């Protein structure tokens, strides 16, 4: 056998310092090209497929890769699928416990199920609990600066009687009789590549590897029950309505000691009477009278950062803006803040009494402004009717 045929890195076309992802990517590419089903009757393609598959099986295992790096092909003789002291590629059909899920991925791009071509090995251990969702309603000020809020929801929690084991008090789960504690049931069948190993979750123990002979009377062997739970959730500064926070490990409890799921907190922000948010800026409409707009005024605005003085210059028109830098919303993952923008709105007076109307008319006459004729009041209309 040539040196090239025992250089596993060369067979896969990767460097000796290649990462696991690079090795897997190279293997999948070659598997698509060299698989016997793609090259029927091509003995050379089948030989190369066996070589590079064995190379992948060695390099994907940290211990076997270390032995190979240190001792070369001799370091993995006897531990490869072919076994024996001879050619490591001989008797390749006897793949032992080789995981063919990656070959399945190479052709179908999926995770592989318990059956079909090879099948990805089932995940042993109790399944994780469900992810949960809730909504946190916060004020605009809390969205600006961030806050810690309490959320409560009903979800599966660990049974306090059996501590999540699912077994009745005074008893313990035993090793599953079907999967012998592996959490999966494996089946071997023959194919053109030799022995194909498929794995599926064990139904007896729910993939936990442990079965309960005497179930807990409270949770009926589930190891969990429904309950109310509260969590303190950190709301980051700058968050906006409609955004969602993921809190790891705060979801529902898994069956029989399975890991907790995650909690997804949807954020809702209540409208504020003073400010309207636009991206990271805050907007405020400040109403001023005609006299204040014409003659000028110094007004005070209560903001989230305290009071700010707004100087209204004489002759200010509706739409005039005053910008306060860095008084807006905190930008997420940044130190900077948006601005506070004050929009001036000049109010036209309504429901004037006779004295106020007379003063305005006098003001208009001084400025030479044309006005509409005054309309007679109720008594004036009655008086005119009897003329």
Coordinates of N, CA and C in Angstrom, one line a residue, residues 105-237:
X105 N -26.4 12.2 5.5 CA -26.4 13.7 5.3 C -25.8 14.1 4.0
X106 N -24.8 13.3 3.6 CA -24.1 13.7 2.3 C -25.0 13.6 1.1
X107 N -26.0 12.7 1.2 CA -26.9 12.6 0.0 C -28.2 13.3 0.2
X108 N -28.7 13.3 1.4 CA -30.0 13.9 1.7 C -30.0 15.2 2.4
X109 N -28.9 15.6 3.0 CA -28.8 16.9 3.6 C -29.5 17.0 4.9
X110 N -30.0 15.9 5.5 CA -30.8 16.0 6.7 C -30.1 15.4 7.8
X111 N -30.8 15.3 9.0 CA -30.3 14.8 10.2 C -30.3 13.3 10.2
X112 N -31.1 12.6 9.3 CA -31.2 11.2 9.3 C -32.1 10.8 10.4
X113 N -33.0 9.9 10.2 CA -33.9 9.4 11.2 C -33.4 8.1 11.8
X114 N -34.3 7.4 12.5 CA -33.9 6.1 13.1 C -33.8 5.0 12.0
X115 N -34.4 5.2 10.9 CA -34.4 4.2 9.8 C -33.8 4.7 8.6
X116 N -34.1 4.1 7.5 CA -33.6 4.6 6.2 C -32.1 4.3 6.0
X117 N -31.4 5.1 5.3 CA -30.0 4.9 4.9 C -29.2 5.3 6.1
X118 N -28.7 4.3 6.8 CA -27.8 4.5 7.9 C -28.5 4.9 9.1
X119 N -29.0 6.2 9.2 CA -29.7 6.7 10.3 C -28.8 7.3 11.3
X120 N -29.0 8.5 11.7 CA -28.2 9.2 12.7 C -28.5 8.6 14.1
X121 N -27.5 8.4 14.9 CA -27.7 7.8 16.1 C -28.6 8.6 17.0
X122 N -29.6 8.0 17.7 CA -30.5 8.7 18.5 C -29.8 9.3 19.7
X123 N -30.3 10.4 20.1 CA -29.8 11.1 21.3 C -30.2 10.4 22.5
X124 N -29.2 9.9 23.3 CA -29.6 9.2 24.5 C -29.9 10.2 25.6
X125 N -30.5 9.7 26.7 CA -30.9 10.6 27.8 C -32.3 11.1 27.7
X126 N -32.8 11.6 28.8 CA -34.2 12.1 28.8 C -34.3 13.3 27.9
X127 N -35.4 13.4 27.2 CA -35.6 14.6 26.3 C -35.8 15.9 27.1
X128 N -35.4 16.9 26.4 CA -35.6 18.2 27.1 C -37.0 18.6 27.2
X129 N -37.3 19.5 28.2 CA -38.6 20.0 28.4 C -39.0 21.0 27.3
X130 N -40.3 21.4 27.2 CA -40.8 22.3 26.2 C -40.3 23.7 26.4
X131 N -40.1 24.4 25.3 CA -39.9 25.9 25.4 C -41.2 26.5 25.7
X132 N -41.2 27.6 26.5 CA -42.4 28.3 26.9 C -42.3 29.7 26.4
X133 N -43.5 30.4 26.3 CA -43.6 31.7 25.9 C -44.4 32.5 26.9
X134 N -44.1 33.8 27.1 CA -44.9 34.7 27.9 C -44.6 36.1 27.4
X135 N -45.4 37.1 28.0 CA -45.2 38.5 27.6 C -44.9 39.3 28.8
X136 N -44.0 40.2 28.6 CA -43.6 41.2 29.7 C -44.1 42.6 29.2
X137 N -44.9 43.2 30.0 CA -45.4 44.5 29.6 C -44.6 45.5 30.4
X138 N -43.9 46.4 29.8 CA -43.0 47.4 30.4 C -43.4 48.8 30.0
X139 N -42.9 49.8 30.8 CA -43.1 51.2 30.4 C -42.1 51.7 29.4
X140 N -42.3 52.8 28.8 CA -41.3 53.4 27.9 C -40.0 53.7 28.6
X141 N -40.1 54.2 29.8 CA -38.9 54.5 30.6 C -38.1 53.3 30.9
X142 N -38.8 52.1 31.2 CA -38.0 50.9 31.4 C -37.4 50.4 30.1
X143 N -38.0 50.7 28.9 CA -37.4 50.3 27.6 C -36.2 51.2 27.4
X144 N -36.2 52.5 27.8 CA -35.1 53.4 27.6 C -33.9 53.0 28.4
X145 N -34.1 52.7 29.7 CA -32.9 52.4 30.6 C -32.7 50.9 30.9
X146 N -33.7 50.1 30.5 CA -33.6 48.7 30.9 C -34.2 48.5 32.3
X147 N -34.5 47.2 32.6 CA -35.2 47.0 33.9 C -35.2 45.5 34.2
X148 N -35.4 45.1 35.4 CA -35.6 43.7 35.8 C -37.1 43.6 36.2
X149 N -37.8 42.7 35.4 CA -39.2 42.5 35.6 C -39.5 41.1 36.0
X150 N -40.6 40.9 36.7 CA -41.0 39.6 37.1 C -42.1 39.1 36.1
X151 N -41.9 37.8 35.6 CA -42.9 37.2 34.8 C -43.4 35.9 35.5
X152 N -44.6 35.6 35.4 CA -45.2 34.4 36.0 C -46.0 33.7 34.9
X153 N -45.8 32.4 34.9 CA -46.6 31.5 33.9 C -46.7 30.1 34.5
X154 N -47.6 29.4 33.9 CA -47.9 28.0 34.2 C -47.2 27.1 33.2
X155 N -46.4 26.1 33.8 CA -45.6 25.3 32.9 C -45.2 24.0 33.6
X156 N -44.7 23.0 32.9 CA -44.2 21.8 33.6 C -43.0 22.1 34.5
X157 N -43.2 21.7 35.8 CA -42.1 21.9 36.8 C -41.7 20.5 37.3
X158 N -40.5 20.4 37.9 CA -40.0 19.2 38.4 C -40.9 18.7 39.6
X159 N -41.2 17.5 39.6 CA -42.1 16.9 40.7 C -41.3 17.0 42.0
X160 N -41.9 17.6 43.0 CA -41.2 17.7 44.3 C -41.3 16.5 45.1
X161 N -42.1 15.5 44.7 CA -42.2 14.3 45.5 C -41.1 13.3 45.1
X162 N -40.9 13.1 43.8 CA -39.8 12.2 43.3 C -38.6 12.9 42.8
X163 N -38.5 14.2 43.0 CA -37.4 15.0 42.5 C -37.1 14.8 41.1
X164 N -38.1 14.5 40.3 CA -37.9 14.4 38.8 C -37.6 13.0 38.3
X165 N -37.4 12.0 39.2 CA -37.0 10.7 38.8 C -38.2 9.9 38.2
X166 N -39.4 10.2 38.6 CA -40.6 9.5 38.2 C -40.9 8.3 39.0
X167 N -40.0 7.9 39.9 CA -40.2 6.7 40.7 C -40.9 7.1 42.0
X168 N -41.6 6.1 42.5 CA -42.3 6.3 43.8 C -41.3 6.5 44.9
X169 N -41.7 7.2 46.0 CA -40.8 7.4 47.1 C -40.3 6.1 47.6
X170 N -39.0 6.0 47.9 CA -38.4 4.7 48.4 C -37.9 3.8 47.3
X171 N -38.2 4.2 46.1 CA -37.7 3.3 44.9 C -36.8 4.2 44.0
X172 N -36.2 3.5 43.1 CA -35.3 4.1 42.1 C -35.5 3.5 40.7
X173 N -35.4 4.3 39.7 CA -35.5 3.7 38.3 C -34.4 2.7 38.1
X174 N -34.7 1.7 37.3 CA -33.7 0.6 37.0 C -33.2 0.8 35.6
X175 N -32.1 0.1 35.2 CA -31.6 0.1 33.9 C -32.7 -0.5 32.9
X176 N -32.9 0.2 31.8 CA -33.9 -0.3 30.9 C -33.6 -1.6 30.3
X177 N -34.6 -2.5 30.3 CA -34.4 -3.9 29.9 C -34.3 -4.0 28.3
X178 N -34.8 -3.0 27.6 CA -34.7 -3.1 26.2 C -33.4 -2.5 25.6
X179 N -33.0 -1.3 26.1 CA -31.9 -0.7 25.5 C -30.6 -0.8 26.4
X180 N -30.8 -1.5 27.5 CA -29.6 -1.7 28.4 C -29.0 -0.4 28.9
X181 N -29.8 0.7 29.0 CA -29.3 2.0 29.5 C -28.8 2.9 28.4
X182 N -28.9 2.5 27.1 CA -28.3 3.3 26.0 C -29.3 4.4 25.6
X183 N -30.6 4.2 25.9 CA -31.6 5.2 25.5 C -32.0 5.0 24.1
X184 N -31.4 4.0 23.4 CA -31.8 3.8 22.0 C -31.7 2.3 21.7
X185 N -32.4 1.9 20.7 CA -32.4 0.5 20.3 C -31.7 0.5 18.9
X186 N -30.7 -0.4 18.8 CA -29.9 -0.4 17.6 C -30.2 -1.7 16.8
X187 N -30.2 -1.6 15.5 CA -30.5 -2.8 14.7 C -29.4 -2.9 13.6
X188 N -29.0 -4.0 13.3 CA -27.9 -4.2 12.3 C -28.5 -5.0 11.1
X189 N -28.2 -4.5 9.9 CA -28.7 -5.2 8.7 C -27.6 -5.1 7.7
X190 N -27.6 -6.0 6.7 CA -26.6 -6.1 5.7 C -27.0 -5.3 4.5
X191 N -25.9 -4.7 3.9 CA -26.2 -3.9 2.6 C -24.9 -4.1 1.7
X192 N -24.9 -3.3 0.7 CA -23.8 -3.5 -0.3 C -22.5 -3.0 0.4
X193 N -22.6 -2.2 1.4 CA -21.4 -1.6 2.1 C -21.1 -2.5 3.3
X194 N -21.8 -3.5 3.6 CA -21.6 -4.3 4.7 C -22.7 -4.2 5.7
X195 N -22.4 -4.2 7.0 CA -23.4 -4.0 8.0 C -23.8 -2.6 8.2
X196 N -25.1 -2.3 8.1 CA -25.6 -1.0 8.4 C -26.3 -1.0 9.7
X197 N -25.9 0.0 10.5 CA -26.5 0.1 11.9 C -27.5 1.2 11.9
X198 N -28.7 0.9 12.3 CA -29.8 1.9 12.5 C -30.1 2.0 14.0
X199 N -30.5 3.2 14.4 CA -30.8 3.4 15.8 C -32.1 4.2 15.9
X200 N -32.9 3.8 16.9 CA -34.2 4.5 17.1 C -34.4 4.7 18.6
X201 N -35.1 5.8 19.1 CA -35.3 6.0 20.5 C -36.0 4.8 21.1
X202 N -35.6 4.5 22.3 CA -36.2 3.4 23.1 C -37.6 3.8 23.6
X203 N -38.6 3.1 23.2 CA -39.9 3.4 23.6 C -40.2 3.0 25.1
X204 N -39.6 2.0 25.6 CA -39.9 1.6 27.0 C -39.4 2.6 28.0
X205 N -38.3 3.2 27.8 CA -37.7 4.2 28.8 C -37.8 5.6 28.3
X206 N -38.4 5.9 27.2 CA -38.5 7.2 26.6 C -37.1 7.8 26.4
X207 N -36.2 7.0 26.0 CA -34.8 7.4 25.6 C -34.0 7.8 26.9
X208 N -34.5 7.6 28.1 CA -33.7 7.9 29.2 C -32.7 6.9 29.7
X209 N -32.9 5.6 29.2 CA -32.0 4.6 29.6 C -32.4 4.0 30.9
X210 N -33.4 4.5 31.6 CA -33.9 4.0 32.9 C -35.4 3.9 32.8
X211 N -35.9 2.8 33.3 CA -37.3 2.6 33.4 C -37.8 2.6 34.8
X212 N -39.1 3.0 35.0 CA -39.7 3.1 36.3 C -40.6 2.0 36.5
X213 N -40.3 1.1 37.5 CA -41.2 0.0 37.8 C -42.4 0.4 38.7
X214 N -42.1 1.3 39.6 CA -43.2 1.8 40.5 C -43.3 3.3 40.3
X215 N -44.2 3.8 39.5 CA -44.3 5.2 39.2 C -44.7 6.1 40.4
X216 N -44.2 7.3 40.5 CA -44.6 8.2 41.5 C -46.1 8.5 41.4
X217 N -46.8 8.5 42.6 CA -48.2 8.7 42.5 C -48.6 10.1 42.2
X218 N -47.7 11.1 42.4 CA -48.0 12.5 42.2 C -47.9 12.8 40.7
X219 N -46.8 12.4 40.1 CA -46.6 12.8 38.7 C -46.9 11.6 37.7
X220 N -47.2 10.4 38.3 CA -47.5 9.2 37.5 C -46.3 8.8 36.6
X221 N -45.1 8.9 37.2 CA -43.9 8.5 36.5 C -43.3 9.5 35.5
X222 N -43.9 10.6 35.4 CA -43.4 11.6 34.4 C -42.2 12.4 35.0
X223 N -42.2 12.5 36.3 CA -41.1 13.3 36.9 C -41.3 14.8 36.9
X224 N -42.5 15.2 36.4 CA -42.8 16.6 36.4 C -44.3 16.7 36.5
X225 N -44.7 17.9 36.9 CA -46.2 18.2 37.0 C -46.4 19.7 36.6
X226 N -47.6 20.1 36.5 CA -47.9 21.4 36.1 C -47.9 22.3 37.3
X227 N -47.3 23.5 37.2 CA -47.2 24.4 38.3 C -47.0 25.8 37.9
X228 N -47.2 26.7 38.8 CA -47.0 28.2 38.6 C -45.5 28.5 39.0
X229 N -44.9 29.3 38.1 CA -43.5 29.7 38.4 C -43.2 31.1 38.0
X230 N -42.4 31.8 38.8 CA -42.0 33.2 38.5 C -40.6 33.3 38.2
X231 N -40.2 34.2 37.3 CA -38.8 34.4 37.0 C -38.5 35.9 36.9
X232 N -37.3 36.3 37.4 CA -36.9 37.7 37.2 C -36.1 37.7 35.8
X233 N -36.6 38.6 35.0 CA -36.0 38.7 33.6 C -35.4 40.0 33.5
X234 N -34.2 40.0 33.0 CA -33.4 41.3 32.8 C -33.8 41.8 31.4
X235 N -34.4 43.0 31.4 CA -34.8 43.7 30.1 C -33.7 44.6 29.7
X236 N -33.0 44.4 28.6 CA -31.9 45.3 28.2 C -32.4 46.7 27.8
X237 N -31.6 47.7 28.1 CA -31.9 49.0 27.7 C -32.0 49.1 26.2

